[in-house]
Tab-separated table of C-alpha atoms and ligand atoms in Angstrom:
chain	number	residue	atom	x	y	z
A	1	MET	CA	-23.746	-43.604	18.553
A	2	CYS	CA	-26.017	-41.161	16.180
A	3	ARG	CA	-29.118	-43.261	14.653
A	4	SER	CA	-30.896	-41.798	11.905
A	5	GLU	CA	-34.894	-42.645	11.424
A	6	GLY	CA	-36.000	-45.646	8.955
A	7	ALA	CA	-31.969	-46.858	8.897
A	8	ARG	CA	-31.143	-51.237	9.325
A	9	ASN	CA	-29.601	-50.878	12.913
A	10	LEU	CA	-26.964	-53.670	12.937
A	11	SER	CA	-25.366	-54.730	15.958
A	12	LEU	CA	-21.710	-55.965	15.783
A	13	SER	CA	-20.847	-59.741	16.659
A	14	GLY	CA	-17.163	-58.423	17.930
A	15	HIS	CA	-14.425	-55.841	17.920
A	16	VAL	CA	-14.301	-53.965	13.993
A	17	GLY	CA	-11.761	-51.071	14.826
A	18	PHE	CA	-13.474	-47.835	13.972
A	19	ASP	CA	-13.214	-46.834	17.679
A	20	SER	CA	-9.317	-45.655	16.969
A	21	MET	CA	-10.708	-43.396	14.402
A	22	PRO	CA	-10.182	-40.183	17.079
A	23	ASP	CA	-6.515	-42.184	17.686
A	24	GLN	CA	-5.947	-42.259	14.027
A	25	LEU	CA	-6.403	-38.328	14.189
A	26	VAL	CA	-4.856	-37.445	16.918
A	27	ASN	CA	-1.276	-39.545	15.211
A	28	LYS	CA	-2.209	-37.859	12.643
A	29	SER	CA	-1.829	-34.719	13.789
A	30	VAL	CA	0.742	-35.327	15.808
A	31	CYS	CA	2.761	-36.382	12.849
A	32	GLN	CA	1.823	-33.101	11.498
A	33	GLY	CA	2.695	-30.579	14.001
A	34	PHE	CA	0.173	-27.559	14.992
A	35	CYS	CA	0.745	-24.229	13.942
A	36	PHE	CA	-0.023	-20.812	16.597
A	37	ASN	CA	0.341	-17.035	15.483
A	38	ILE	CA	0.297	-14.366	18.558
A	39	LEU	CA	0.264	-10.940	17.285
A	40	CYS	CA	1.347	-8.874	20.406
A	41	VAL	CA	0.051	-4.917	20.402
A	42	GLY	CA	0.899	-2.492	22.808
A	43	GLU	CA	2.628	0.231	23.441
A	44	THR	CA	6.186	0.189	23.550
A	45	GLY	CA	7.921	-0.929	26.908
A	46	LEU	CA	5.010	-2.790	28.070
A	47	GLY	CA	6.558	-5.995	28.397
A	48	LYS	CA	5.236	-7.711	25.490
A	49	SER	CA	9.008	-9.560	24.664
A	50	THR	CA	9.112	-11.241	28.612
A	51	LEU	CA	5.519	-11.958	28.490
A	52	MET	CA	6.136	-13.989	25.575
A	53	ASP	CA	9.319	-15.448	26.558
A	54	THR	CA	7.302	-15.973	30.399
A	55	LEU	CA	4.567	-17.546	27.970
A	56	PHE	CA	6.996	-20.390	26.509
A	57	ASN	CA	9.214	-20.692	29.346
A	58	THR	CA	12.064	-19.986	26.426
A	59	ARG	CA	13.966	-16.843	26.337
A	60	PHE	CA	13.328	-15.857	21.862
A	61	GLU	CA	15.960	-13.789	19.903
A	62	GLY	CA	15.046	-10.829	19.272
A	63	ASP	CA	17.072	-7.085	18.593
A	64	PRO	CA	15.527	-4.383	20.043
A	65	ALA	CA	14.006	-2.220	17.984
A	66	ALA	CA	13.878	1.412	16.946
A	67	HIS	CA	11.150	3.332	18.429
A	68	ASN	CA	12.114	6.429	16.294
A	69	GLN	CA	10.370	4.606	13.109
A	70	PRO	CA	7.557	7.269	11.218
A	71	GLY	CA	5.514	4.495	11.744
A	72	VAL	CA	4.274	1.120	13.154
A	73	HIS	CA	5.978	-1.988	11.048
A	74	ILE	CA	5.640	-5.627	11.795
A	75	LYS	CA	7.844	-7.747	13.157
A	76	SER	CA	7.360	-11.730	12.227
A	77	ASN	CA	9.304	-14.493	14.142
A	78	ASN	CA	8.939	-18.298	13.372
A	79	TYR	CA	10.040	-20.574	16.140
A	80	GLU	CA	10.201	-24.605	16.183
A	81	LEU	CA	8.921	-25.655	19.658
A	82	GLN	CA	8.475	-29.035	21.413
A	83	GLU	CA	6.786	-30.269	24.561
A	84	SER	CA	6.652	-34.190	24.775
A	85	ASN	CA	6.296	-35.124	20.824
A	86	VAL	CA	4.168	-32.626	20.285
A	87	ARG	CA	5.872	-30.099	17.837
A	88	LEU	CA	4.406	-26.667	17.311
A	89	LYS	CA	5.382	-24.087	14.662
A	90	LEU	CA	5.119	-20.443	17.045
A	91	SER	CA	4.962	-17.594	15.099
A	92	ILE	CA	5.213	-14.396	17.372
A	93	VAL	CA	4.433	-10.820	15.501
A	94	ASN	CA	5.455	-7.985	16.772
A	95	SER	CA	3.836	-4.290	16.144
A	96	VAL	CA	6.716	-2.378	16.629
A	97	GLY	CA	6.837	1.199	17.312
A	98	PHE	CA	2.584	1.118	18.102
A	99	GLY	CA	2.085	4.644	20.074
A	100	ASP	CA	5.585	6.034	18.888
A	101	GLN	CA	4.104	8.557	16.957
A	102	ILE	CA	2.688	11.897	17.595
A	103	ASN	CA	-0.057	11.447	15.475
A	104	LYS	CA	-1.567	8.346	16.184
A	105	GLU	CA	-4.026	7.992	13.703
A	106	GLU	CA	-2.693	5.457	11.154
A	107	SER	CA	-1.048	3.192	14.208
A	108	TYR	CA	-3.648	0.287	13.936
A	109	LYS	CA	-3.598	0.476	10.349
A	110	SER	CA	-0.412	-1.500	9.146
A	111	ILE	CA	-1.724	-4.255	11.656
A	112	VAL	CA	-4.901	-4.570	9.624
A	113	GLU	CA	-3.152	-4.825	6.774
A	114	PHE	CA	-0.983	-7.043	7.785
A	115	ILE	CA	-3.958	-9.680	9.187
A	116	ASP	CA	-5.896	-9.098	6.232
A	117	ALA	CA	-2.673	-10.476	3.763
A	118	GLN	CA	-2.058	-13.158	5.940
A	119	PHE	CA	-6.305	-14.208	4.804
A	120	GLU	CA	-5.596	-13.293	1.129
A	121	ALA	CA	-2.104	-15.699	1.375
A	122	TYR	CA	-4.582	-18.415	2.080
A	123	LEU	CA	-6.851	-17.778	0.149
A	124	GLN	CA	-4.697	-17.620	-2.751
A	125	GLU	CA	-3.829	-20.626	-2.350
A	126	GLU	CA	-7.313	-22.274	-1.770
A	127	LEU	CA	-8.379	-21.025	-5.276
A	128	LYS	CA	-5.416	-22.530	-7.054
A	129	ILE	CA	-5.627	-25.328	-9.494
A	130	LYS	CA	-2.993	-27.262	-7.605
A	131	ARG	CA	-3.877	-27.167	-3.976
A	132	THR	CA	-1.065	-27.739	-0.868
A	133	LEU	CA	-3.009	-26.984	1.980
A	134	HIS	CA	-2.018	-29.694	4.269
A	135	ASN	CA	1.698	-29.000	4.520
A	136	TYR	CA	0.457	-24.790	3.560
A	137	HIS	CA	2.414	-22.135	6.214
A	138	ASP	CA	0.017	-20.882	7.504
A	139	SER	CA	0.425	-17.627	8.874
A	140	ARG	CA	-3.134	-16.365	10.168
A	141	ILE	CA	-3.023	-14.858	13.356
A	142	HIS	CA	-4.966	-17.049	15.548
A	143	VAL	CA	-5.099	-14.561	18.589
A	144	CYS	CA	-3.595	-11.120	19.149
A	145	LEU	CA	-3.126	-10.309	22.697
A	146	TYR	CA	-3.653	-6.728	23.474
A	147	PHE	CA	-1.232	-5.010	25.971
A	148	ILE	CA	-3.353	-2.330	28.595
A	149	ALA	CA	-1.054	-0.050	30.071
A	150	PRO	CA	-1.545	-0.056	33.788
A	151	THR	CA	-2.662	3.624	34.365
A	152	GLY	CA	-5.425	2.445	36.407
A	153	HIS	CA	-7.606	4.788	34.559
A	154	SER	CA	-9.386	4.290	31.201
A	155	LEU	CA	-8.537	2.710	28.135
A	156	LYS	CA	-6.452	5.674	25.658
A	157	SER	CA	-8.798	6.336	22.566
A	158	LEU	CA	-5.377	4.553	20.375
A	159	ASP	CA	-6.266	1.174	22.306
A	160	LEU	CA	-10.443	1.645	21.696
A	161	VAL	CA	-9.679	3.096	17.481
A	162	THR	CA	-7.021	-0.034	17.106
A	163	MET	CA	-9.291	-3.185	19.255
A	164	LYS	CA	-12.485	-1.625	17.367
A	165	LYS	CA	-10.530	-2.131	14.097
A	166	LEU	CA	-9.378	-5.382	14.615
A	167	ASP	CA	-12.293	-6.796	16.418
A	168	SER	CA	-14.098	-8.828	13.031
A	169	LYS	CA	-10.774	-10.210	11.930
A	170	VAL	CA	-8.618	-11.908	15.137
A	171	ASN	CA	-9.563	-12.816	18.275
A	172	ILE	CA	-8.525	-10.448	21.024
A	173	ILE	CA	-7.598	-11.255	24.549
A	174	PRO	CA	-7.208	-7.706	26.295
A	175	ILE	CA	-4.534	-7.975	28.660
A	176	ILE	CA	-3.003	-5.379	31.114
A	177	ALA	CA	0.172	-5.307	31.270
A	178	LYS	CA	3.051	-4.828	34.491
A	179	ALA	CA	0.062	-6.032	36.539
A	180	ASP	CA	2.360	-5.586	39.281
A	181	SER	CA	2.735	-1.846	38.799
A	182	ILE	CA	-0.985	-0.946	40.139
A	183	SER	CA	-2.899	-2.313	43.614
A	184	LYS	CA	-5.332	-4.775	43.681
A	185	ASN	CA	-8.452	-2.413	44.874
A	186	GLU	CA	-7.324	-0.059	41.521
A	187	LEU	CA	-6.765	-2.956	39.484
A	188	GLN	CA	-10.014	-4.232	40.261
A	189	LYS	CA	-11.770	-1.025	39.361
A	190	PHE	CA	-9.545	-0.800	36.311
A	191	LYS	CA	-10.654	-4.128	35.050
A	192	ILE	CA	-14.335	-3.326	35.141
A	193	LYS	CA	-13.936	0.553	33.680
A	194	ILE	CA	-12.166	-1.380	30.837
A	195	MET	CA	-14.565	-4.005	30.098
A	196	SER	CA	-17.854	-1.001	30.061
A	197	GLU	CA	-15.461	0.905	27.901
A	198	LEU	CA	-14.807	-2.340	25.634
A	199	VAL	CA	-18.921	-2.588	25.627
A	200	SER	CA	-20.059	0.426	25.489
A	201	ASN	CA	-17.879	1.327	22.344
A	202	GLY	CA	-18.765	-2.087	20.405
A	203	VAL	CA	-15.616	-3.473	20.704
A	204	GLN	CA	-16.192	-7.627	20.440
A	205	ILE	CA	-13.038	-9.433	22.161
A	206	TYR	CA	-12.458	-13.166	22.202
A	207	GLN	CA	-15.020	-15.169	24.643
A	208	PHE	CA	-13.631	-18.524	25.723
A	209	PRO	CA	-16.402	-20.862	24.428
A	210	THR	CA	-18.537	-22.726	27.033
A	211	ASP	CA	-20.707	-24.195	24.388
A	212	ASP	CA	-17.864	-27.704	25.447
A	213	GLU	CA	-19.445	-28.779	28.391
A	214	THR	CA	-15.894	-30.292	29.406
A	215	VAL	CA	-14.325	-26.259	29.085
A	216	ALA	CA	-17.863	-24.464	29.332
A	217	GLU	CA	-17.205	-23.860	33.331
A	218	ILE	CA	-13.026	-22.780	33.610
A	219	ASN	CA	-13.955	-21.132	30.415
A	220	GLY	CA	-16.698	-19.724	31.681
A	221	THR	CA	-15.251	-18.505	34.927
A	222	MET	CA	-12.468	-17.091	33.091
A	223	ASN	CA	-14.513	-14.711	31.063
A	224	ALA	CA	-15.634	-12.778	34.002
A	225	HIS	CA	-11.435	-12.598	35.169
A	226	LEU	CA	-11.537	-10.473	31.822
A	227	PRO	CA	-8.643	-8.723	30.805
A	228	PHE	CA	-6.533	-10.430	32.314
A	229	ALA	CA	-3.946	-8.743	34.407
A	230	VAL	CA	-0.353	-9.865	33.849
A	231	VAL	CA	3.592	-10.046	35.192
A	232	GLY	CA	6.776	-10.735	33.282
A	233	SER	CA	9.494	-12.745	33.825
A	234	THR	CA	12.274	-14.726	33.071
A	235	GLU	CA	14.212	-14.574	36.484
A	236	GLU	CA	14.147	-17.395	38.624
A	237	ILE	CA	14.026	-16.952	42.362
A	238	LYS	CA	14.378	-19.590	45.192
A	239	ILE	CA	11.036	-19.556	47.371
A	240	GLY	CA	10.520	-21.843	49.907
A	241	ASN	CA	12.589	-24.551	47.933
A	242	LYS	CA	11.150	-24.741	44.461
A	243	MET	CA	12.594	-21.830	42.056
A	244	MET	CA	10.343	-19.767	40.957
A	245	LYS	CA	9.546	-16.927	38.340
A	246	ALA	CA	9.232	-13.386	40.260
A	247	ARG	CA	9.975	-10.493	39.902
A	248	GLN	CA	11.657	-8.983	42.892
A	249	TYR	CA	11.472	-5.588	44.593
A	250	PRO	CA	13.168	-3.686	47.660
A	251	TRP	CA	9.514	-4.655	49.355
A	252	GLY	CA	8.970	-8.070	47.905
A	253	THR	CA	8.427	-10.677	45.612
A	254	VAL	CA	5.517	-10.939	43.215
A	255	GLN	CA	5.182	-14.535	41.785
A	256	VAL	CA	4.532	-14.194	38.116
A	257	GLU	CA	2.853	-17.781	38.927
A	258	ASN	CA	0.539	-17.147	41.979
A	259	GLU	CA	-2.679	-16.166	40.973
A	260	SER	CA	-2.764	-14.063	43.991
A	261	HIS	CA	-0.696	-12.027	42.338
A	262	CYS	CA	-1.458	-11.777	38.840
A	263	ASP	CA	-2.947	-13.714	36.363
A	264	PHE	CA	-0.390	-14.923	34.491
A	265	VAL	CA	-1.776	-18.651	35.207
A	266	LYS	CA	-5.035	-17.639	33.998
A	267	LEU	CA	-3.825	-16.822	30.760
A	268	ARG	CA	-1.514	-19.479	30.282
A	269	GLU	CA	-4.184	-21.833	30.618
A	270	MET	CA	-7.296	-19.902	28.530
A	271	LEU	CA	-4.241	-19.021	26.056
A	272	ILE	CA	-2.122	-22.542	25.490
A	273	ARG	CA	-3.902	-25.465	27.442
A	274	VAL	CA	-7.552	-25.529	26.958
A	275	ASN	CA	-8.474	-22.845	24.109
A	276	MET	CA	-5.611	-22.746	21.468
A	277	GLU	CA	-7.740	-25.086	18.988
A	278	ASP	CA	-10.625	-22.914	19.595
A	279	LEU	CA	-8.675	-19.512	19.234
A	280	ARG	CA	-7.448	-21.816	15.307
A	281	GLU	CA	-10.581	-22.686	14.900
A	282	GLN	CA	-12.773	-19.530	15.610
A	283	THR	CA	-9.546	-17.702	12.963
A	284	HIS	CA	-10.137	-20.111	9.994
A	285	THR	CA	-14.192	-20.324	10.458
A	286	ARG	CA	-15.323	-17.080	11.357
A	287	HIS	CA	-12.242	-14.087	10.709
A	288	TYR	CA	-11.046	-15.708	8.017
A	289	GLU	CA	-14.775	-16.970	6.697
A	290	LEU	CA	-15.657	-13.421	6.781
A	291	TYR	CA	-12.600	-11.899	5.124
A	292	ARG	CA	-13.490	-14.665	1.941
A	293	ARG	CA	-16.969	-13.672	2.354
A	294	CYS	CA	-16.453	-10.098	1.568
A	295	LYS	CA	-13.338	-10.610	-0.856
A	296	LEU	CA	-15.936	-13.212	-3.065
A	297	GLU	CA	-18.992	-10.316	-2.818
A	298	GLU	CA	-16.424	-8.057	-3.980
A	299	MET	CA	-15.038	-9.677	-6.955
A	300	GLY	CA	-18.422	-10.492	-8.260
A	301	PHE	CA	-19.207	-13.516	-6.946
A	302	LYS	CA	-22.683	-14.413	-5.884
A	303	ASP	CA	-24.540	-17.630	-4.258
A	304	THR	CA	-27.748	-16.772	-5.682
A	305	ASP	CA	-29.083	-14.714	-8.591
A	306	PRO	CA	-31.806	-11.852	-8.264
A	307	ASP	CA	-34.432	-14.182	-7.729
A	308	ASN	CA	-33.038	-16.216	-5.364
A	309	LYS	CA	-31.789	-19.168	-7.253
A	310	PRO	CA	-28.299	-20.720	-6.357
A	311	PHE	CA	-25.759	-19.621	-8.693
A	312	SER	CA	-23.089	-21.780	-9.536
A	313	LEU	CA	-19.262	-20.915	-9.735
A	314	GLN	CA	-19.121	-21.579	-13.214
A	315	GLU	CA	-22.764	-19.262	-13.934
A	316	THR	CA	-21.247	-16.536	-11.990
A	317	TYR	CA	-17.776	-16.974	-13.766
A	318	GLU	CA	-19.747	-16.690	-17.426
A	319	ALA	CA	-22.083	-14.058	-15.918
A	320	LYS	CA	-18.958	-12.385	-14.167
A	321	ARG	CA	-17.161	-12.527	-18.057
A	322	ASN	CA	-19.523	-11.770	-20.143
A	323	GLU	CA	-20.204	-8.507	-17.988
A	324	PHE	CA	-16.202	-8.157	-18.337
A	325	LEU	CA	-16.809	-8.151	-22.265
A	326	GLY	CA	-19.603	-5.993	-22.183
A	327	GLU	CA	-17.857	-3.568	-20.117
A	328	LEU	CA	-14.926	-4.111	-22.109
A	329	GLN	CA	-16.805	-3.784	-25.339
A	330	LYS	CA	-18.566	-0.685	-24.552
A	331	LYS	CA	-14.220	1.184	-23.613
A	332	GLU	CA	-13.066	0.185	-27.107
A	333	GLU	CA	-16.628	1.922	-28.756
A	334	GLU	CA	-15.774	5.026	-26.495
A	335	MET	CA	-11.967	4.865	-27.116
A	336	ARG	CA	-12.749	4.383	-30.782
A	337	GLN	CA	-15.383	7.327	-30.798
A	338	MET	CA	-12.645	9.436	-28.241
A	339	PHE	CA	-9.596	8.485	-31.890
A	340	VAL	CA	-12.267	9.252	-34.300
A	341	MET	CA	-13.432	12.878	-32.850
A	342	ARG	CA	-10.009	13.704	-31.948
A	343	VAL	CA	-8.656	13.269	-35.521
A	344	LYS	CA	-11.206	15.556	-36.544
A	345	GLU	CA	-10.236	17.618	-34.469
A	346	LYS	CA	-6.308	17.549	-35.685
A	347	GLU	CA	-8.105	17.976	-39.212
A	348	SER	CA	-9.660	20.799	-39.088
A	349	GLU	CA	-6.597	22.111	-36.664
A	350	LEU	CA	-3.724	21.487	-39.787
A	351	LYS	CA	-6.313	22.889	-42.464
A	352	GLU	CA	-6.780	25.837	-40.392
A	353	ALA	CA	-3.166	25.989	-40.431
A	354	GLU	CA	-3.126	25.665	-43.670
A	355	LYS	CA	-5.000	28.462	-44.678
A	356	GLU	CA	-3.395	30.291	-42.302
A	357	LEU	CA	-0.259	29.877	-44.265
A	358	HIS	CA	-1.848	30.038	-47.849
A	359	ASP	CA	-2.928	33.580	-46.561
A	360	LYS	CA	-0.118	34.352	-45.308
A	361	PHE	CA	2.312	32.901	-48.304
A	362	ASP	CA	-0.336	35.062	-50.693
A	363	ARG	CA	0.901	38.455	-48.664
A	364	LEU	CA	4.312	37.999	-48.346
A	365	LYS	CA	3.608	37.460	-52.497
A	366	LYS	CA	1.936	40.689	-52.899
A	367	LEU	CA	4.377	42.284	-50.806
A	368	HIS	CA	7.128	40.618	-53.065
A	369	GLN	CA	5.325	41.534	-56.335
A	370	ASP	CA	5.119	46.017	-54.836
A	371	GLU	CA	8.580	45.717	-54.001
A	372	LYS	CA	9.992	43.880	-57.061
A	373	LYS	CA	7.746	46.530	-59.058
A	374	LYS	CA	8.755	49.877	-56.925
A	375	LEU	CA	12.586	48.358	-57.632
A	376	GLU	CA	12.419	48.438	-61.207
A	377	ASP	CA	10.762	51.343	-61.600
A	378	LYS	CA	13.987	53.198	-59.671
A	379	LYS	CA	15.991	50.734	-61.339
A	380	LYS	CA	14.137	52.567	-64.712
A	381	SER	CA	14.622	56.179	-63.035
A	382	LEU	CA	18.102	55.454	-62.327
A	383	ASP	CA	19.092	53.732	-65.756
A	384	ASP	CA	17.429	57.285	-67.307
A	385	GLU	CA	19.371	58.953	-65.284
A	386	ILE	CA	22.861	57.531	-66.493
A	387	ASN	CA	22.082	58.002	-69.821
A	388	ALA	CA	21.332	61.500	-69.400
A	389	PHE	CA	24.189	61.700	-67.387
A	390	LYS	CA	25.759	60.295	-70.151
A	391	GLN	CA	24.813	62.637	-72.905
A	392	ARG	CA	25.950	65.535	-70.684
A	393	LYS	CA	29.096	64.136	-70.543
A	394	THR	CA	29.832	63.337	-73.758
A	395	ALA	CA	28.385	66.765	-75.072
A	396	ALA	CA	30.619	68.407	-71.891
A	397	GLU	CA	33.772	66.471	-73.334
A	398	LEU	CA	32.618	67.266	-76.702
A	399	LEU	CA	32.856	70.936	-76.248
A	400	GLN	CA	35.629	70.258	-73.938
A	401	SER	CA	38.195	69.395	-77.145
A	402	GLN	CA	36.909	71.526	-79.042
A	403	ALA	CA	37.225	74.657	-76.319
A	404	GLN	CA	41.162	73.014	-76.205
A	405	GLN	CA	41.183	72.792	-79.873
A	406	SER	CA	41.056	76.367	-80.413
A	407	GLY	CA	43.054	77.341	-77.653
A	408	SER	CA	45.632	75.611	-78.953
A	409	GLN	CA	45.670	76.930	-82.248
A	410	GLN	CA	45.159	80.637	-80.736
A	411	THR	CA	48.522	79.305	-79.099
A	412	LEU	CA	50.483	78.248	-82.240
A	413	LYS	CA	49.653	81.632	-83.791
A	414	ARG	CA	51.063	84.108	-81.102
A	415	GLU	CA	53.801	82.044	-81.637
A	416	LYS	CA	54.568	82.274	-84.546
A	417	GLU	CA	53.537	86.148	-84.592
A	418	ARG	CA	56.584	86.324	-81.450
A	419	LYS	CA	59.251	84.495	-83.790
A	420	ASN	CA	58.146	87.066	-86.813
A	421	ASN	CA	58.483	89.984	-84.195
A	422	PRO	CA	60.982	89.058	-81.537
A	423	TRP	CA	60.237	93.054	-80.481
A	424	LEU	CA	56.755	91.816	-79.026
A	425	CYS	CA	57.260	91.265	-75.286
A	426	THR	CA	55.407	88.653	-74.223
A	427	GLU	CA	52.400	88.187	-71.533
B	501	GTP	P1	8.910	-3.426	22.974
B	501	GTP	O1	9.690	-4.577	22.319
B	501	GTP	O2	10.193	-2.322	22.629
B	501	GTP	O3	7.901	-2.591	22.832
B	501	GTP	O4	9.083	-3.598	24.371
B	501	GTP	P2	8.368	-4.507	25.069
B	501	GTP	O5	6.546	-4.313	25.101
B	501	GTP	O6	8.948	-5.977	24.381
B	501	GTP	O7	9.037	-4.528	26.836
B	501	GTP	P3	10.310	-5.887	27.159
B	501	GTP	O8	9.414	-7.151	26.901
B	501	GTP	O9	11.215	-5.231	26.376
B	501	GTP	O10	10.291	-4.620	28.353
B	501	GTP	C1	10.250	-3.387	28.705
B	501	GTP	C2	10.344	-3.419	30.651
B	501	GTP	O11	10.144	-3.597	31.018
B	501	GTP	C3	11.945	-4.314	30.702
B	501	GTP	O12	13.034	-3.319	31.547
B	501	GTP	C4	11.418	-5.428	31.563
B	501	GTP	O13	12.130	-5.982	32.430
B	501	GTP	C5	10.202	-4.539	32.365
B	501	GTP	N1	9.149	-5.272	32.470
B	501	GTP	C6	8.229	-6.255	31.189
B	501	GTP	N2	8.093	-7.269	31.824
B	501	GTP	C7	7.165	-6.438	33.074
B	501	GTP	C8	6.026	-6.714	34.129
B	501	GTP	O14	5.398	-7.462	34.587
B	501	GTP	N3	6.736	-5.579	35.211
B	501	GTP	C9	7.340	-4.602	35.474
B	501	GTP	N4	7.632	-3.806	36.680
B	501	GTP	N5	8.173	-4.059	34.585
B	501	GTP	C10	8.064	-5.646	33.254
B	502	MG	MG1	9.931	-6.426	22.704
C-alpha cells in the first residue's frame, strides 16, 4: 500500500471490499470487450494471409486481391472473435499491391496516410463536445507486422524506407516470412544483418517492454530473437498422435508450432498472450500522443506563452481567434485596395477608349463633310452642265423648226410652179 507522509494512518477493523477494485476493472473490461488492429505490410505472396489464419486459428475469408494495380491500396477487414468469455474485435489491415509497382517511391504513402487517418478520426472524436469514447470503434493500428522476404542477403531499400516512415506512427514487429525456405545458419546471419541495418538506418522497431517484472525476463529474451522467422500453415498433419499445423515437403515436414523449426510460437506469445495490452497502450500513449501534439501545434495551440507561463486552451483559442480576425481584416483591406485599383485602371481604360472613339468620330465626321462638299460641288457642276445642255437643246430645236418651216415653204412654192407649168420637169 502507498503511504504519503503526514497522512493519517487508519487500520481497518474489518473487510471493506476495495480490494475487489482489480476484479471490478477486469469484469468491466471483459464486458466491454477488446479491440486489436493489426496492419500487415509486405510484398505480394509472402504469406501474410496464411500467417493471420495460423495466428488466430481460423480462416478469415477474403478474396485474393489483384496485384496489377498502379498503386498500393489499403484493405481493412473486421472480425469478432471469442475465446472463453473474452470478446475481441479484430481488424486485419492489408497493404494490397505493396511492392508490385516498378516505381516503388510512393509505396509507403498510402500506408502512412491510412495510419494518420485513424489517428485523426480518434482526435476528432476527442475534440467533440459530445464524446462517446467508451463505445467508439477504435481503428488506430496497434501493431504493424512487417514481412521481410527470406532472401538471406539484406533488407531491400523499399523495406528500409517504409519502416523508417512508419516507425514514429506504429509499433513495428519485423518478421522474416516463409522462414522454411532459408537454412538455419543463413537465417542466423540474416537476422543479425537485418538488425544491424535497422540500427544503422535509425529505424525504431517495437521492443517488448522489460519494465514489468512479471514479463521482463521473457520479453528481454524475446527481444534478442527479433526479427522472428515464421512459417504459416493452416494445414494440419498427424504427428505422433497429435494433429499439428505443418507444411509438408517431399524431404520432410515443417512444424509451425515447433520452436526448433521456426519462431511462430514466439511471435504468437509476444503479440497476443503477453504484450497485446502494451501494444494498445503504446499506440495510445506514444504514437497517438505524438500525432495529437503535432496536430495541435500545427493548429497553433500551445501549453505555454513566450514567457513560459501556462497558456489555457481558452487563451490559446482567443489568441488564435484574434490572430485570425487580424489576418482576415488585413486580407479584406488588401482586397479593397486591389478592388479600388482595378476600378481606377478600368476607368482610365474606358476613358482612353472613349477618347479614341471621339477622335474616330471627329475624323469620320470631317471625312463625311469633305465628301459631302465634294459631292455638292460635283452636283452643282452637273446641274450647270444640264442647264447649258438644255439651253443648247432648245436653241437647236428652234433652229431645226425654223429650218423645217423654210423647207416646207420652198416645197409648196415648187409645187405651185409645177402645177402652173406642167412641162417643168421635177427632179
Ligand atoms: P497477397 O495477399 O497476395 O499479397 O499474398 P499473401 O502475402 O497473403 O500470401 P498468402 O498467404 O496468400 O500465401 C501465398 C503463398 O505462399 C501460398 O501458396 C501459401 O501456401 C504460401 N505460404 C504461406 N506461408 C508460407 C510459409 O511460411 N512458407 C512457405 N514456403 N510458403 C508459404
Ligand atoms: Mg493475402
